[in-house]
Amino acid sequence: MIADVMRNANTEHEIYFLLTAYVETARSGEHCEHLPPAATGLPLDDSADIRRRFGTLMRALDAASRNLDDCACLALREAVYVYGTALYRLVELERRQRLRLAA
């Protein structure tokens, strides 16, 4: 899965490349109608943009869960997982960069 590859990415460029590939695939997938347009637009900007999209997806997942919409929950859980992994990895890379600069 793309999130597994993302977990081992060593640069921001790799993460954005993988996340862009995911978004392009998700936009044309069978469950694309369940993903909020705010989360599937391109281009991806920066980690703040990824954080906003992650929040949008979390709110959409909460709403779908409350409505017992299993199909939407499935698509949204996957998107939350992928965006969450990308965000975690970006934050980790930024932290490492700050540590290198401080040393």
Short mmCIF file of N, CA and C in Angstrom, two decimals:
data_model
loop_
_atom_site.label_atom_id
_atom_site.label_comp_id
_atom_site.label_asym_id
_atom_site.label_seq_id
_atom_site.Cartn_x
_atom_site.Cartn_y
_atom_site.Cartn_z
N MET A 1 0.84 -1.18 0.00
CA MET A 1 0.00 0.00 0.00
C MET A 1 0.88 1.25 0.00
N ILE A 2 0.36 2.32 -0.53
CA ILE A 2 1.14 3.54 -0.70
C ILE A 2 1.60 4.12 0.64
N ALA A 3 0.80 3.97 1.68
CA ALA A 3 1.19 4.48 3.00
C ALA A 3 2.40 3.73 3.54
N ASP A 4 2.52 2.46 3.22
CA ASP A 4 3.68 1.69 3.67
C ASP A 4 4.96 2.22 3.03
N VAL A 5 4.89 2.55 1.77
CA VAL A 5 6.05 3.12 1.07
C VAL A 5 6.36 4.50 1.63
N MET A 6 5.30 5.27 1.91
CA MET A 6 5.46 6.62 2.45
C MET A 6 6.19 6.61 3.79
N ARG A 7 5.92 5.60 4.60
CA ARG A 7 6.54 5.50 5.92
C ARG A 7 8.06 5.44 5.84
N ASN A 8 8.57 4.97 4.71
CA ASN A 8 10.02 4.83 4.54
C ASN A 8 10.62 5.91 3.64
N ALA A 9 9.82 6.88 3.25
CA ALA A 9 10.31 7.95 2.38
C ALA A 9 11.34 8.78 3.12
N ASN A 10 12.37 9.19 2.41
CA ASN A 10 13.46 9.94 3.03
C ASN A 10 13.45 11.43 2.71
N THR A 11 12.57 11.85 1.81
CA THR A 11 12.50 13.27 1.46
C THR A 11 11.05 13.72 1.35
N GLU A 12 10.86 15.02 1.53
CA GLU A 12 9.53 15.59 1.34
C GLU A 12 9.05 15.36 -0.09
N HIS A 13 9.97 15.48 -1.03
CA HIS A 13 9.62 15.29 -2.43
C HIS A 13 8.99 13.91 -2.66
N GLU A 14 9.57 12.88 -2.07
CA GLU A 14 9.02 11.53 -2.21
C GLU A 14 7.61 11.45 -1.63
N ILE A 15 7.41 12.06 -0.49
CA ILE A 15 6.10 12.02 0.16
C ILE A 15 5.06 12.73 -0.70
N TYR A 16 5.39 13.91 -1.19
CA TYR A 16 4.44 14.65 -2.03
C TYR A 16 4.17 13.90 -3.33
N PHE A 17 5.18 13.28 -3.88
CA PHE A 17 5.00 12.48 -5.11
C PHE A 17 4.02 11.34 -4.85
N LEU A 18 4.22 10.61 -3.76
CA LEU A 18 3.35 9.48 -3.43
C LEU A 18 1.94 9.94 -3.09
N LEU A 19 1.82 11.04 -2.35
CA LEU A 19 0.50 11.54 -1.99
C LEU A 19 -0.23 12.06 -3.22
N THR A 20 0.48 12.69 -4.13
CA THR A 20 -0.14 13.14 -5.39
C THR A 20 -0.63 11.94 -6.18
N ALA A 21 0.15 10.88 -6.24
CA ALA A 21 -0.28 9.66 -6.94
C ALA A 21 -1.54 9.09 -6.30
N TYR A 22 -1.58 9.10 -4.96
CA TYR A 22 -2.77 8.61 -4.27
C TYR A 22 -3.99 9.46 -4.63
N VAL A 23 -3.84 10.79 -4.57
CA VAL A 23 -4.95 11.70 -4.85
C VAL A 23 -5.46 11.49 -6.28
N GLU A 24 -4.54 11.38 -7.23
CA GLU A 24 -4.95 11.17 -8.62
C GLU A 24 -5.72 9.86 -8.77
N THR A 25 -5.28 8.83 -8.10
CA THR A 25 -5.96 7.53 -8.15
C THR A 25 -7.31 7.61 -7.45
N ALA A 26 -7.35 8.24 -6.29
CA ALA A 26 -8.60 8.35 -5.53
C ALA A 26 -9.65 9.15 -6.27
N ARG A 27 -9.21 10.18 -6.99
CA ARG A 27 -10.16 11.03 -7.73
C ARG A 27 -10.85 10.28 -8.87
N SER A 28 -10.22 9.25 -9.34
CA SER A 28 -10.82 8.49 -10.44
C SER A 28 -11.35 7.13 -9.99
N GLY A 29 -11.27 6.86 -8.70
CA GLY A 29 -11.70 5.57 -8.17
C GLY A 29 -13.20 5.45 -8.02
N GLU A 30 -13.63 4.25 -7.69
CA GLU A 30 -15.07 4.00 -7.59
C GLU A 30 -15.72 4.67 -6.40
N HIS A 31 -14.94 5.05 -5.39
CA HIS A 31 -15.51 5.69 -4.20
C HIS A 31 -15.20 7.18 -4.13
N CYS A 32 -14.82 7.77 -5.25
CA CYS A 32 -14.39 9.17 -5.24
C CYS A 32 -15.49 10.12 -4.79
N GLU A 33 -16.75 9.76 -4.97
CA GLU A 33 -17.83 10.66 -4.57
C GLU A 33 -17.92 10.82 -3.06
N HIS A 34 -17.26 9.94 -2.32
CA HIS A 34 -17.29 10.02 -0.86
C HIS A 34 -16.18 10.90 -0.28
N LEU A 35 -15.24 11.29 -1.12
CA LEU A 35 -14.12 12.09 -0.64
C LEU A 35 -14.41 13.57 -0.87
N PRO A 36 -14.21 14.40 0.14
CA PRO A 36 -14.49 15.83 -0.01
C PRO A 36 -13.56 16.47 -1.05
N PRO A 37 -14.11 17.33 -1.91
CA PRO A 37 -13.27 18.00 -2.91
C PRO A 37 -12.09 18.75 -2.28
N ALA A 38 -12.27 19.27 -1.08
CA ALA A 38 -11.18 19.99 -0.41
C ALA A 38 -10.00 19.09 -0.12
N ALA A 39 -10.22 17.79 -0.09
CA ALA A 39 -9.14 16.85 0.20
C ALA A 39 -8.52 16.25 -1.06
N THR A 40 -9.17 16.43 -2.19
CA THR A 40 -8.69 15.77 -3.41
C THR A 40 -8.23 16.74 -4.49
N GLY A 41 -8.14 18.00 -4.15
CA GLY A 41 -7.65 18.96 -5.13
C GLY A 41 -6.14 18.88 -5.28
N LEU A 42 -5.67 19.30 -6.41
CA LEU A 42 -4.23 19.36 -6.67
C LEU A 42 -3.91 20.76 -7.17
N PRO A 43 -2.75 21.27 -6.92
CA PRO A 43 -1.58 20.61 -6.33
C PRO A 43 -1.65 20.61 -4.80
N LEU A 44 -0.78 19.81 -4.22
CA LEU A 44 -0.58 19.82 -2.78
C LEU A 44 0.42 20.92 -2.48
N ASP A 45 0.17 21.70 -1.44
CA ASP A 45 1.03 22.85 -1.18
C ASP A 45 2.18 22.57 -0.20
N ASP A 46 1.84 22.35 1.03
CA ASP A 46 2.87 22.20 2.07
C ASP A 46 2.28 21.38 3.21
N SER A 47 3.04 21.23 4.29
CA SER A 47 2.54 20.41 5.40
C SER A 47 1.30 21.01 6.04
N ALA A 48 1.17 22.34 6.04
CA ALA A 48 -0.04 22.97 6.57
C ALA A 48 -1.26 22.59 5.71
N ASP A 49 -1.07 22.52 4.41
CA ASP A 49 -2.13 22.09 3.49
C ASP A 49 -2.52 20.64 3.78
N ILE A 50 -1.54 19.79 3.99
CA ILE A 50 -1.81 18.38 4.28
C ILE A 50 -2.55 18.28 5.61
N ARG A 51 -2.17 19.08 6.59
CA ARG A 51 -2.84 19.09 7.89
C ARG A 51 -4.31 19.50 7.74
N ARG A 52 -4.58 20.53 6.94
CA ARG A 52 -5.97 20.98 6.70
C ARG A 52 -6.78 19.88 6.03
N ARG A 53 -6.20 19.25 5.03
CA ARG A 53 -6.90 18.18 4.32
C ARG A 53 -7.19 17.01 5.26
N PHE A 54 -6.23 16.69 6.11
CA PHE A 54 -6.42 15.62 7.08
C PHE A 54 -7.60 15.96 8.00
N GLY A 55 -7.66 17.19 8.46
CA GLY A 55 -8.79 17.63 9.30
C GLY A 55 -10.11 17.53 8.57
N THR A 56 -10.13 17.92 7.31
CA THR A 56 -11.34 17.81 6.49
C THR A 56 -11.79 16.37 6.38
N LEU A 57 -10.85 15.48 6.15
CA LEU A 57 -11.17 14.06 6.04
C LEU A 57 -11.67 13.50 7.37
N MET A 58 -11.08 13.92 8.47
CA MET A 58 -11.52 13.44 9.78
C MET A 58 -12.97 13.87 10.06
N ARG A 59 -13.29 15.12 9.73
CA ARG A 59 -14.66 15.60 9.93
C ARG A 59 -15.65 14.85 9.03
N ALA A 60 -15.24 14.58 7.80
CA ALA A 60 -16.10 13.83 6.87
C ALA A 60 -16.30 12.40 7.37
N LEU A 61 -15.24 11.79 7.90
CA LEU A 61 -15.35 10.44 8.44
C LEU A 61 -16.28 10.42 9.65
N ASP A 62 -16.18 11.41 10.49
CA ASP A 62 -17.07 11.51 11.65
C ASP A 62 -18.53 11.59 11.20
N ALA A 63 -18.79 12.43 10.21
CA ALA A 63 -20.16 12.58 9.70
C ALA A 63 -20.65 11.28 9.07
N ALA A 64 -19.81 10.62 8.29
CA ALA A 64 -20.21 9.36 7.65
C ALA A 64 -20.47 8.29 8.71
N SER A 65 -19.66 8.28 9.75
CA SER A 65 -19.86 7.31 10.83
C SER A 65 -21.19 7.55 11.53
N ARG A 66 -21.50 8.80 11.79
CA ARG A 66 -22.77 9.14 12.43
C ARG A 66 -23.97 8.75 11.57
N ASN A 67 -23.78 8.83 10.25
CA ASN A 67 -24.85 8.48 9.31
C ASN A 67 -24.86 7.00 8.96
N LEU A 68 -23.95 6.25 9.56
CA LEU A 68 -23.84 4.80 9.30
C LEU A 68 -23.65 4.49 7.83
N ASP A 69 -22.87 5.34 7.15
CA ASP A 69 -22.59 5.16 5.72
C ASP A 69 -21.31 4.35 5.57
N ASP A 70 -21.47 3.04 5.51
CA ASP A 70 -20.31 2.14 5.48
C ASP A 70 -19.42 2.36 4.26
N CYS A 71 -20.02 2.61 3.12
CA CYS A 71 -19.24 2.80 1.90
C CYS A 71 -18.36 4.06 2.01
N ALA A 72 -18.97 5.14 2.50
CA ALA A 72 -18.21 6.38 2.67
C ALA A 72 -17.13 6.19 3.73
N CYS A 73 -17.46 5.50 4.82
CA CYS A 73 -16.48 5.27 5.88
C CYS A 73 -15.27 4.51 5.35
N LEU A 74 -15.50 3.54 4.51
CA LEU A 74 -14.39 2.76 3.95
C LEU A 74 -13.45 3.66 3.15
N ALA A 75 -14.00 4.46 2.26
CA ALA A 75 -13.17 5.36 1.44
C ALA A 75 -12.48 6.40 2.30
N LEU A 76 -13.19 6.94 3.26
CA LEU A 76 -12.62 7.99 4.11
C LEU A 76 -11.56 7.45 5.06
N ARG A 77 -11.77 6.26 5.60
CA ARG A 77 -10.74 5.67 6.48
C ARG A 77 -9.43 5.48 5.72
N GLU A 78 -9.53 5.01 4.49
CA GLU A 78 -8.32 4.84 3.69
C GLU A 78 -7.63 6.19 3.47
N ALA A 79 -8.40 7.20 3.12
CA ALA A 79 -7.82 8.53 2.88
C ALA A 79 -7.21 9.10 4.15
N VAL A 80 -7.87 8.93 5.29
CA VAL A 80 -7.34 9.40 6.56
C VAL A 80 -6.02 8.69 6.86
N TYR A 81 -5.96 7.41 6.59
CA TYR A 81 -4.74 6.63 6.83
C TYR A 81 -3.59 7.15 5.95
N VAL A 82 -3.86 7.36 4.69
CA VAL A 82 -2.81 7.81 3.77
C VAL A 82 -2.36 9.23 4.12
N TYR A 83 -3.32 10.14 4.31
CA TYR A 83 -2.96 11.52 4.66
C TYR A 83 -2.28 11.58 6.03
N GLY A 84 -2.75 10.80 6.97
CA GLY A 84 -2.14 10.77 8.29
C GLY A 84 -0.71 10.28 8.24
N THR A 85 -0.47 9.26 7.45
CA THR A 85 0.89 8.75 7.29
C THR A 85 1.79 9.80 6.65
N ALA A 86 1.29 10.47 5.62
CA ALA A 86 2.07 11.53 4.96
C ALA A 86 2.38 12.65 5.93
N LEU A 87 1.38 13.06 6.69
CA LEU A 87 1.58 14.15 7.64
C LEU A 87 2.59 13.76 8.71
N TYR A 88 2.43 12.56 9.25
CA TYR A 88 3.38 12.09 10.27
C TYR A 88 4.81 12.09 9.72
N ARG A 89 4.98 11.59 8.52
CA ARG A 89 6.32 11.50 7.93
C ARG A 89 6.90 12.89 7.66
N LEU A 90 6.06 13.81 7.16
CA LEU A 90 6.53 15.18 6.92
C LEU A 90 6.98 15.85 8.21
N VAL A 91 6.19 15.69 9.26
CA VAL A 91 6.54 16.27 10.57
C VAL A 91 7.85 15.66 11.07
N GLU A 92 8.00 14.36 10.90
CA GLU A 92 9.22 13.68 11.34
C GLU A 92 10.44 14.19 10.57
N LEU A 93 10.30 14.35 9.26
CA LEU A 93 11.42 14.87 8.46
C LEU A 93 11.76 16.31 8.85
N GLU A 94 10.73 17.13 9.11
CA GLU A 94 10.97 18.51 9.54
C GLU A 94 11.68 18.53 10.89
N ARG A 95 11.28 17.65 11.80
CA ARG A 95 11.92 17.57 13.12
C ARG A 95 13.39 17.18 12.97
N ARG A 96 13.66 16.21 12.14
CA ARG A 96 15.05 15.80 11.92
C ARG A 96 15.88 16.93 11.34
N GLN A 97 15.29 17.67 10.43
CA GLN A 97 16.00 18.80 9.82
C GLN A 97 16.33 19.86 10.87
N ARG A 98 15.38 20.16 11.74
CA ARG A 98 15.62 21.15 12.81
C ARG A 98 16.74 20.67 13.74
N LEU A 99 16.74 19.39 14.06
CA LEU A 99 17.78 18.84 14.93
C LEU A 99 19.15 18.95 14.28
N ARG A 100 19.21 18.67 12.97
CA ARG A 100 20.49 18.78 12.25
C ARG A 100 20.99 20.22 12.27
N LEU A 101 20.07 21.17 12.08
CA LEU A 101 20.47 22.58 12.05
C LEU A 101 20.90 23.07 13.43
N ALA A 102 20.31 22.51 14.47
CA ALA A 102 20.64 22.93 15.83
C ALA A 102 21.97 22.35 16.30
N ALA A 103 22.39 21.26 15.68
CA ALA A 103 23.64 20.59 16.13
C ALA A 103 24.88 21.28 15.63
#
